């Protein structure tokens, strides 16, 4: 067993030197992390070498301009990238990044105000997933809204704010950052309980990743508001954070994993949940299961369920023993680009495990529960439940086993990183060759955060410690408007008219749960429904007859609900 550069980290890393790390992973990361850092910065405007045309602070998803065209800026990807940059700056790892952060702040202040197909700043436009890199709206059809973006942006900017407060720079926080953060938090406060496309832009329902990052944003947003004496929002943010924490628990599947989406018709085993765990990691919260901390028994059981979903479906995983890392993708049913493993999802598994190691070493014990026993059995067969302190040999066996297991996922990525070190979005399930968008900014970010966690880098706490899950969950309808739907439709006897559309109040496009209209004024069919206020809504009428459903012809009908009061839609069946 060679102890190589692991020794260099001992000052940083919570007695890290006691446990040898894989020297091949050491060597890979030593070479790859500068490449990833340079690759990430190359994709940020205005001067990144691969992002010509991007405005200052704008993160392009990838320079790939065709097959697939990723030359756009997604709020999710950009915010996750800037979370890395802000962590590196605020933790003192790279003090050269400040002007990038200033640029990001300026760019987001502009982007927030750009009217787009999801709406204006006050009618839902913050849920727009992506923009052109010159900060104009993308107007093509897309899976919208996506409500994780505003939460991730707020999380990055709140971390930045907390740092600046410690630097006695409250005036900048109050005058520049807070107005941007507050728009995002108010949006989340009002809309978290409406359906949203998931982070993979495919399923419109509720999504665990979105709920978890929204919870974090309102929780730490309330704390920031308190700190800068914006106390009027604290109670509302806290109340909705409690509701979100409650709702998070409902995704748990008693088969032992967190279900990714409430819709979508899949098993629900999805990298969504692993990413949620690492992007809401708070070392101060220990192994708390309610916030799905990386070392919680729920998150460890979930990790096993998620990883095992890929064991038999990818050729490159064949024959790998169950306690050694494999290539993992978004979810087993994935068909996008042929449905392959992704670099960032494989690295997310490693990062969750490195995060867990940080906490176990810090607290000096590991607790094995019924739920996490199958996970720990990978490293100590026949292990019993209980708490193992750092003085026990079991603790050391488990730490070493988890460390090697985590490293083995990085090894998979290392094996399939091409010479030159560029990280694409995917690598082939059959031969491991890179696929889809090249130089994916998020891939680079994921390598940097996994490497940081392996080195014991602990991101700032966001207040996950000691939270109590409310006994009953409440939704948050927020302000509503009373909207009357009238449609002139001739029907045959026994045929009825229903309406469904893009919001929960319209049954989220479900023909089964569509809202029935009455024919009291036939041929005018009518129903009045409370719709979220100031929201862009799409809808259609449908006919049901003898168990069959007939939809109106395209395109979808659209309207924006009023801020309050009532409105009437007078339509003619088409
Ligand atoms: C506060 O931070 C902003 C943003 O980086 C910077 O422009 C400003 O000079 C800082 N002010 C002080 C007093 O440090
Ligand atoms: C753990 O599982 C065992 C055996 O299935 C059972 O007897 C025990 O009650 C469980 N313990 C807890 C805390 O659920
Ligand atoms: C709204 O909140 C309630 C209560 O937590 C939950 O049952 C429901 O699924 C939520 N709906 C959406 C679309 O998030």
Coordinates of C-alpha atoms in Angstrom, one line a residue, residues 253-542:
X253 CA -39.9 4.6 -1.0
X254 CA -40.1 2.0 1.7
X255 CA -38.2 -0.3 -0.6
X256 CA -35.2 1.7 0.6
X257 CA -34.6 4.6 -1.8
X258 CA -35.6 8.1 -2.5
X259 CA -38.0 8.4 -5.4
X260 CA -36.7 11.0 -7.9
X261 CA -40.0 12.3 -9.3
X262 CA -43.7 11.9 -8.4
X263 CA -44.4 11.5 -12.1
X264 CA -42.6 9.9 -15.0
X265 CA -43.5 6.2 -14.6
X266 CA -40.0 4.9 -13.8
X267 CA -38.6 3.1 -10.8
X268 CA -37.4 6.5 -9.5
X269 CA -33.9 5.3 -8.9
X270 CA -32.0 8.3 -10.3
X271 CA -28.9 10.4 -9.8
X272 CA -31.2 13.2 -9.0
X273 CA -31.2 12.0 -5.4
X274 CA -27.5 11.6 -5.0
X275 CA -27.0 15.1 -6.5
X276 CA -29.6 16.4 -4.0
X277 CA -27.6 14.9 -1.1
X278 CA -24.2 16.4 -2.1
X279 CA -25.6 19.8 -3.0
X280 CA -27.3 20.0 0.4
X281 CA -24.4 18.6 2.3
X282 CA -24.0 20.3 5.7
X283 CA -21.3 18.7 7.8
X284 CA -22.7 20.3 10.9
X285 CA -25.9 18.3 10.5
X286 CA -24.0 15.0 11.0
X287 CA -25.8 12.0 9.5
X288 CA -29.3 13.5 9.7
X289 CA -31.8 11.6 7.5
X290 CA -34.5 14.2 7.4
X291 CA -32.2 16.5 5.3
X292 CA -30.8 13.4 3.5
X293 CA -27.2 14.1 4.5
X294 CA -24.6 12.0 2.6
X295 CA -23.8 9.7 5.6
X296 CA -27.5 9.2 6.7
X297 CA -28.8 5.7 6.6
X298 CA -31.4 6.8 4.0
X299 CA -28.9 8.3 1.7
X300 CA -26.6 5.3 2.0
X301 CA -29.4 2.8 1.3
X302 CA -30.4 5.0 -1.6
X303 CA -26.8 5.0 -3.0
X304 CA -26.8 1.2 -3.1
X305 CA -30.2 1.1 -4.8
X306 CA -29.2 3.7 -7.3
X307 CA -25.8 2.2 -8.1
X308 CA -27.2 -1.3 -8.4
X309 CA -29.6 -0.1 -11.0
X310 CA -26.7 0.2 -13.4
X311 CA -24.8 -3.0 -12.6
X312 CA -26.3 -5.2 -15.3
X313 CA -27.3 -2.7 -18.0
X314 CA -24.0 -1.3 -19.1
X315 CA -21.5 -3.6 -20.8
X316 CA -18.6 -1.8 -19.3
X317 CA -19.8 -2.8 -15.8
X318 CA -19.9 -6.5 -16.4
X319 CA -18.0 -8.6 -14.0
X320 CA -17.3 -5.8 -11.5
X321 CA -17.6 -7.1 -7.9
X322 CA -20.4 -5.5 -5.8
X323 CA -18.0 -3.7 -3.5
X324 CA -16.2 -2.0 -6.4
X325 CA -17.4 1.2 -8.2
X326 CA -19.1 1.0 -11.6
X327 CA -20.2 3.5 -14.3
X328 CA -23.5 5.1 -13.4
X329 CA -25.9 7.3 -15.4
X330 CA -29.0 9.4 -14.8
X331 CA -31.4 6.6 -14.4
X332 CA -31.7 3.0 -15.8
X333 CA -34.5 3.8 -18.3
X334 CA -32.6 6.6 -19.9
X335 CA -32.5 6.6 -23.7
X336 CA -31.0 10.1 -24.4
X337 CA -28.0 9.6 -26.7
X338 CA -28.5 5.9 -26.2
X339 CA -28.7 6.1 -22.4
X340 CA -25.1 6.1 -21.2
X341 CA -23.2 6.7 -18.0
X342 CA -22.4 10.4 -17.2
X343 CA -19.2 11.6 -15.7
X344 CA -21.0 13.9 -13.3
X345 CA -23.3 11.2 -12.0
X346 CA -20.4 8.7 -11.4
X347 CA -18.5 11.4 -9.6
X348 CA -21.5 12.4 -7.5
X349 CA -21.5 8.9 -6.0
X350 CA -17.8 9.3 -5.1
X351 CA -18.5 12.8 -3.7
X352 CA -21.4 11.5 -1.5
X353 CA -19.0 8.9 0.0
X354 CA -16.2 11.4 0.6
X355 CA -18.7 13.8 2.3
X356 CA -19.8 10.9 4.5
X357 CA -16.2 10.1 5.4
X358 CA -15.6 13.7 6.5
X359 CA -18.5 13.5 8.9
X360 CA -17.6 10.0 10.3
X361 CA -14.0 11.0 10.9
X362 CA -15.1 14.3 12.4
X363 CA -17.6 12.7 14.9
X364 CA -15.3 9.7 15.5
X365 CA -18.0 7.1 15.1
X366 CA -20.2 5.3 12.5
X367 CA -23.7 4.1 13.2
X368 CA -25.0 1.1 11.3
X369 CA -28.8 0.8 11.2
X370 CA -31.1 -1.8 9.6
X371 CA -31.4 0.5 6.6
X372 CA -27.7 1.1 6.1
X373 CA -26.6 -2.4 6.9
X374 CA -26.6 -3.6 3.3
X375 CA -24.3 -0.7 2.5
X376 CA -21.8 -1.4 5.3
X377 CA -21.9 -5.1 4.6
X378 CA -20.1 -4.4 1.3
X379 CA -17.0 -3.7 3.5
X380 CA -17.6 -5.9 6.5
X381 CA -19.8 -8.9 5.7
X382 CA -22.0 -9.9 8.6
X383 CA -21.7 -6.6 10.3
X384 CA -24.3 -5.9 13.0
X385 CA -26.2 -2.8 13.7
X386 CA -24.8 -0.4 16.3
X387 CA -22.4 2.4 16.8
X388 CA -18.7 1.8 16.2
X389 CA -16.3 4.4 17.7
X390 CA -13.0 5.4 16.1
X391 CA -11.1 3.2 18.6
X392 CA -12.7 0.1 17.2
X393 CA -11.3 -2.0 14.4
X394 CA -14.7 -2.1 12.7
X395 CA -14.6 1.7 12.4
X396 CA -11.2 1.5 10.7
X397 CA -12.4 -1.4 8.4
X398 CA -15.4 0.6 7.3
X399 CA -13.5 3.9 6.8
X400 CA -10.9 2.1 4.6
X401 CA -13.6 0.2 2.8
X402 CA -15.7 3.3 2.0
X403 CA -12.6 5.2 1.0
X404 CA -11.6 2.5 -1.5
X405 CA -15.1 2.2 -2.7
X406 CA -15.3 6.0 -3.3
X407 CA -12.0 6.0 -5.1
X408 CA -13.1 3.1 -7.3
X409 CA -15.9 5.4 -8.8
X410 CA -13.2 8.0 -9.6
X411 CA -11.2 5.2 -11.1
X412 CA -14.0 4.5 -13.5
X413 CA -14.0 8.1 -14.6
X414 CA -10.2 8.1 -14.8
X415 CA -10.3 5.0 -17.0
X416 CA -12.7 6.7 -19.4
X417 CA -11.2 10.1 -19.5
X418 CA -9.5 10.6 -22.9
X419 CA -5.9 11.7 -23.1
X420 CA -5.9 15.5 -22.8
X421 CA -8.3 15.3 -20.0
X422 CA -11.4 16.8 -21.6
X423 CA -14.7 15.7 -19.9
X424 CA -17.8 15.3 -22.1
X425 CA -21.3 14.8 -20.8
X426 CA -21.4 11.0 -21.2
X427 CA -19.2 8.0 -21.9
X428 CA -20.3 5.0 -23.8
X429 CA -22.0 2.2 -22.0
X430 CA -20.3 -0.3 -24.4
X431 CA -16.8 0.9 -24.7
X432 CA -16.4 3.9 -22.4
X433 CA -15.6 6.4 -25.2
X434 CA -16.8 10.0 -24.6
X435 CA -20.2 10.9 -26.0
X436 CA -22.5 13.8 -26.4
X437 CA -21.5 17.4 -25.6
X438 CA -17.7 17.8 -25.1
X439 CA -16.2 20.0 -22.4
X440 CA -19.4 20.0 -20.3
X441 CA -18.9 22.7 -17.7
X442 CA -20.9 20.7 -15.1
X443 CA -18.7 17.7 -15.7
X444 CA -15.7 19.8 -14.8
X445 CA -17.5 21.3 -11.8
X446 CA -18.3 17.8 -10.5
X447 CA -14.7 16.7 -10.7
X448 CA -13.6 19.7 -8.7
X449 CA -16.2 19.2 -6.0
X450 CA -15.5 15.4 -5.7
X451 CA -11.8 16.2 -5.5
X452 CA -12.4 18.8 -2.9
X453 CA -14.5 16.4 -0.8
X454 CA -11.8 13.8 -1.1
X455 CA -9.3 16.3 0.3
X456 CA -11.6 17.0 3.3
X457 CA -12.9 20.4 2.0
X458 CA -16.0 21.2 3.9
X459 CA -18.5 23.7 2.4
X460 CA -20.1 26.3 4.6
X461 CA -23.0 25.2 6.8
X462 CA -26.4 26.3 5.7
X463 CA -28.5 25.5 8.8
X464 CA -29.5 21.8 8.3
X465 CA -28.6 20.9 11.9
X466 CA -31.4 20.0 14.3
X467 CA -34.4 20.7 12.2
X468 CA -37.8 19.2 13.1
X469 CA -40.0 17.7 10.5
X470 CA -43.6 18.9 10.9
X471 CA -46.1 16.2 11.9
X472 CA -48.3 17.0 8.9
X473 CA -47.4 18.3 5.5
X474 CA -49.1 21.4 4.1
X475 CA -48.9 22.6 0.6
X476 CA -48.6 26.2 -0.4
X477 CA -51.2 27.3 -2.9
X478 CA -50.0 30.9 -2.5
X479 CA -52.2 33.7 -3.9
X480 CA -54.8 32.5 -6.4
X481 CA -57.1 34.0 -8.9
X482 CA -60.6 32.7 -9.7
X483 CA -60.7 31.8 -13.4
X484 CA -63.8 30.8 -15.3
X485 CA -63.3 28.5 -18.2
X486 CA -66.1 28.8 -20.8
X487 CA -66.0 26.7 -24.0
X488 CA -68.6 26.5 -26.7
X489 CA -68.7 22.8 -27.6
X490 CA -71.3 20.7 -29.3
X491 CA -71.5 17.2 -27.9
X492 CA -73.4 14.0 -28.4
X493 CA -75.4 12.4 -25.6
X494 CA -73.1 10.9 -23.0
X495 CA -70.1 13.0 -24.0
X496 CA -68.5 15.4 -21.5
X497 CA -66.0 18.2 -21.6
X498 CA -63.1 18.5 -19.3
X499 CA -60.1 20.9 -19.0
X500 CA -56.5 20.1 -18.0
X501 CA -53.2 22.0 -18.2
X502 CA -49.8 22.9 -16.9
X503 CA -50.6 23.6 -13.2
X504 CA -51.7 21.4 -10.4
X505 CA -55.1 23.1 -10.3
X506 CA -55.6 21.9 -13.8
X507 CA -54.4 18.4 -12.9
X508 CA -50.9 18.8 -14.6
X509 CA -52.0 17.6 -18.0
X510 CA -53.6 14.4 -16.7
X511 CA -56.7 13.4 -18.7
X512 CA -57.6 11.0 -15.9
X513 CA -57.8 13.8 -13.4
X514 CA -59.0 16.6 -15.7
X515 CA -61.6 19.0 -14.3
X516 CA -65.2 18.4 -15.5
X517 CA -67.1 21.4 -16.9
X518 CA -70.9 21.7 -16.5
X519 CA -73.4 22.2 -19.4
X520 CA -75.9 24.3 -17.5
X521 CA -75.8 26.7 -20.5
X522 CA -75.3 24.2 -23.3
X523 CA -73.6 24.5 -25.7
X524 CA -71.4 26.6 -23.3
X525 CA -69.6 24.3 -20.9
X526 CA -68.2 26.0 -17.9
X527 CA -66.2 25.7 -14.7
X528 CA -64.5 28.2 -12.3
X529 CA -61.2 27.1 -10.8
X530 CA -58.7 28.8 -8.4
X531 CA -55.4 29.1 -10.3
X532 CA -52.1 30.3 -8.9
X533 CA -52.0 34.1 -9.4
X534 CA -49.8 35.8 -11.9
X535 CA -48.9 32.6 -13.6
X536 CA -48.5 31.6 -17.2
X537 CA -50.8 28.7 -17.8
X538 CA -51.2 26.4 -20.8
X539 CA -54.3 24.3 -21.1
X540 CA -56.6 22.4 -23.4
X541 CA -60.1 21.0 -23.4
X542 CA -60.7 17.3 -23.8

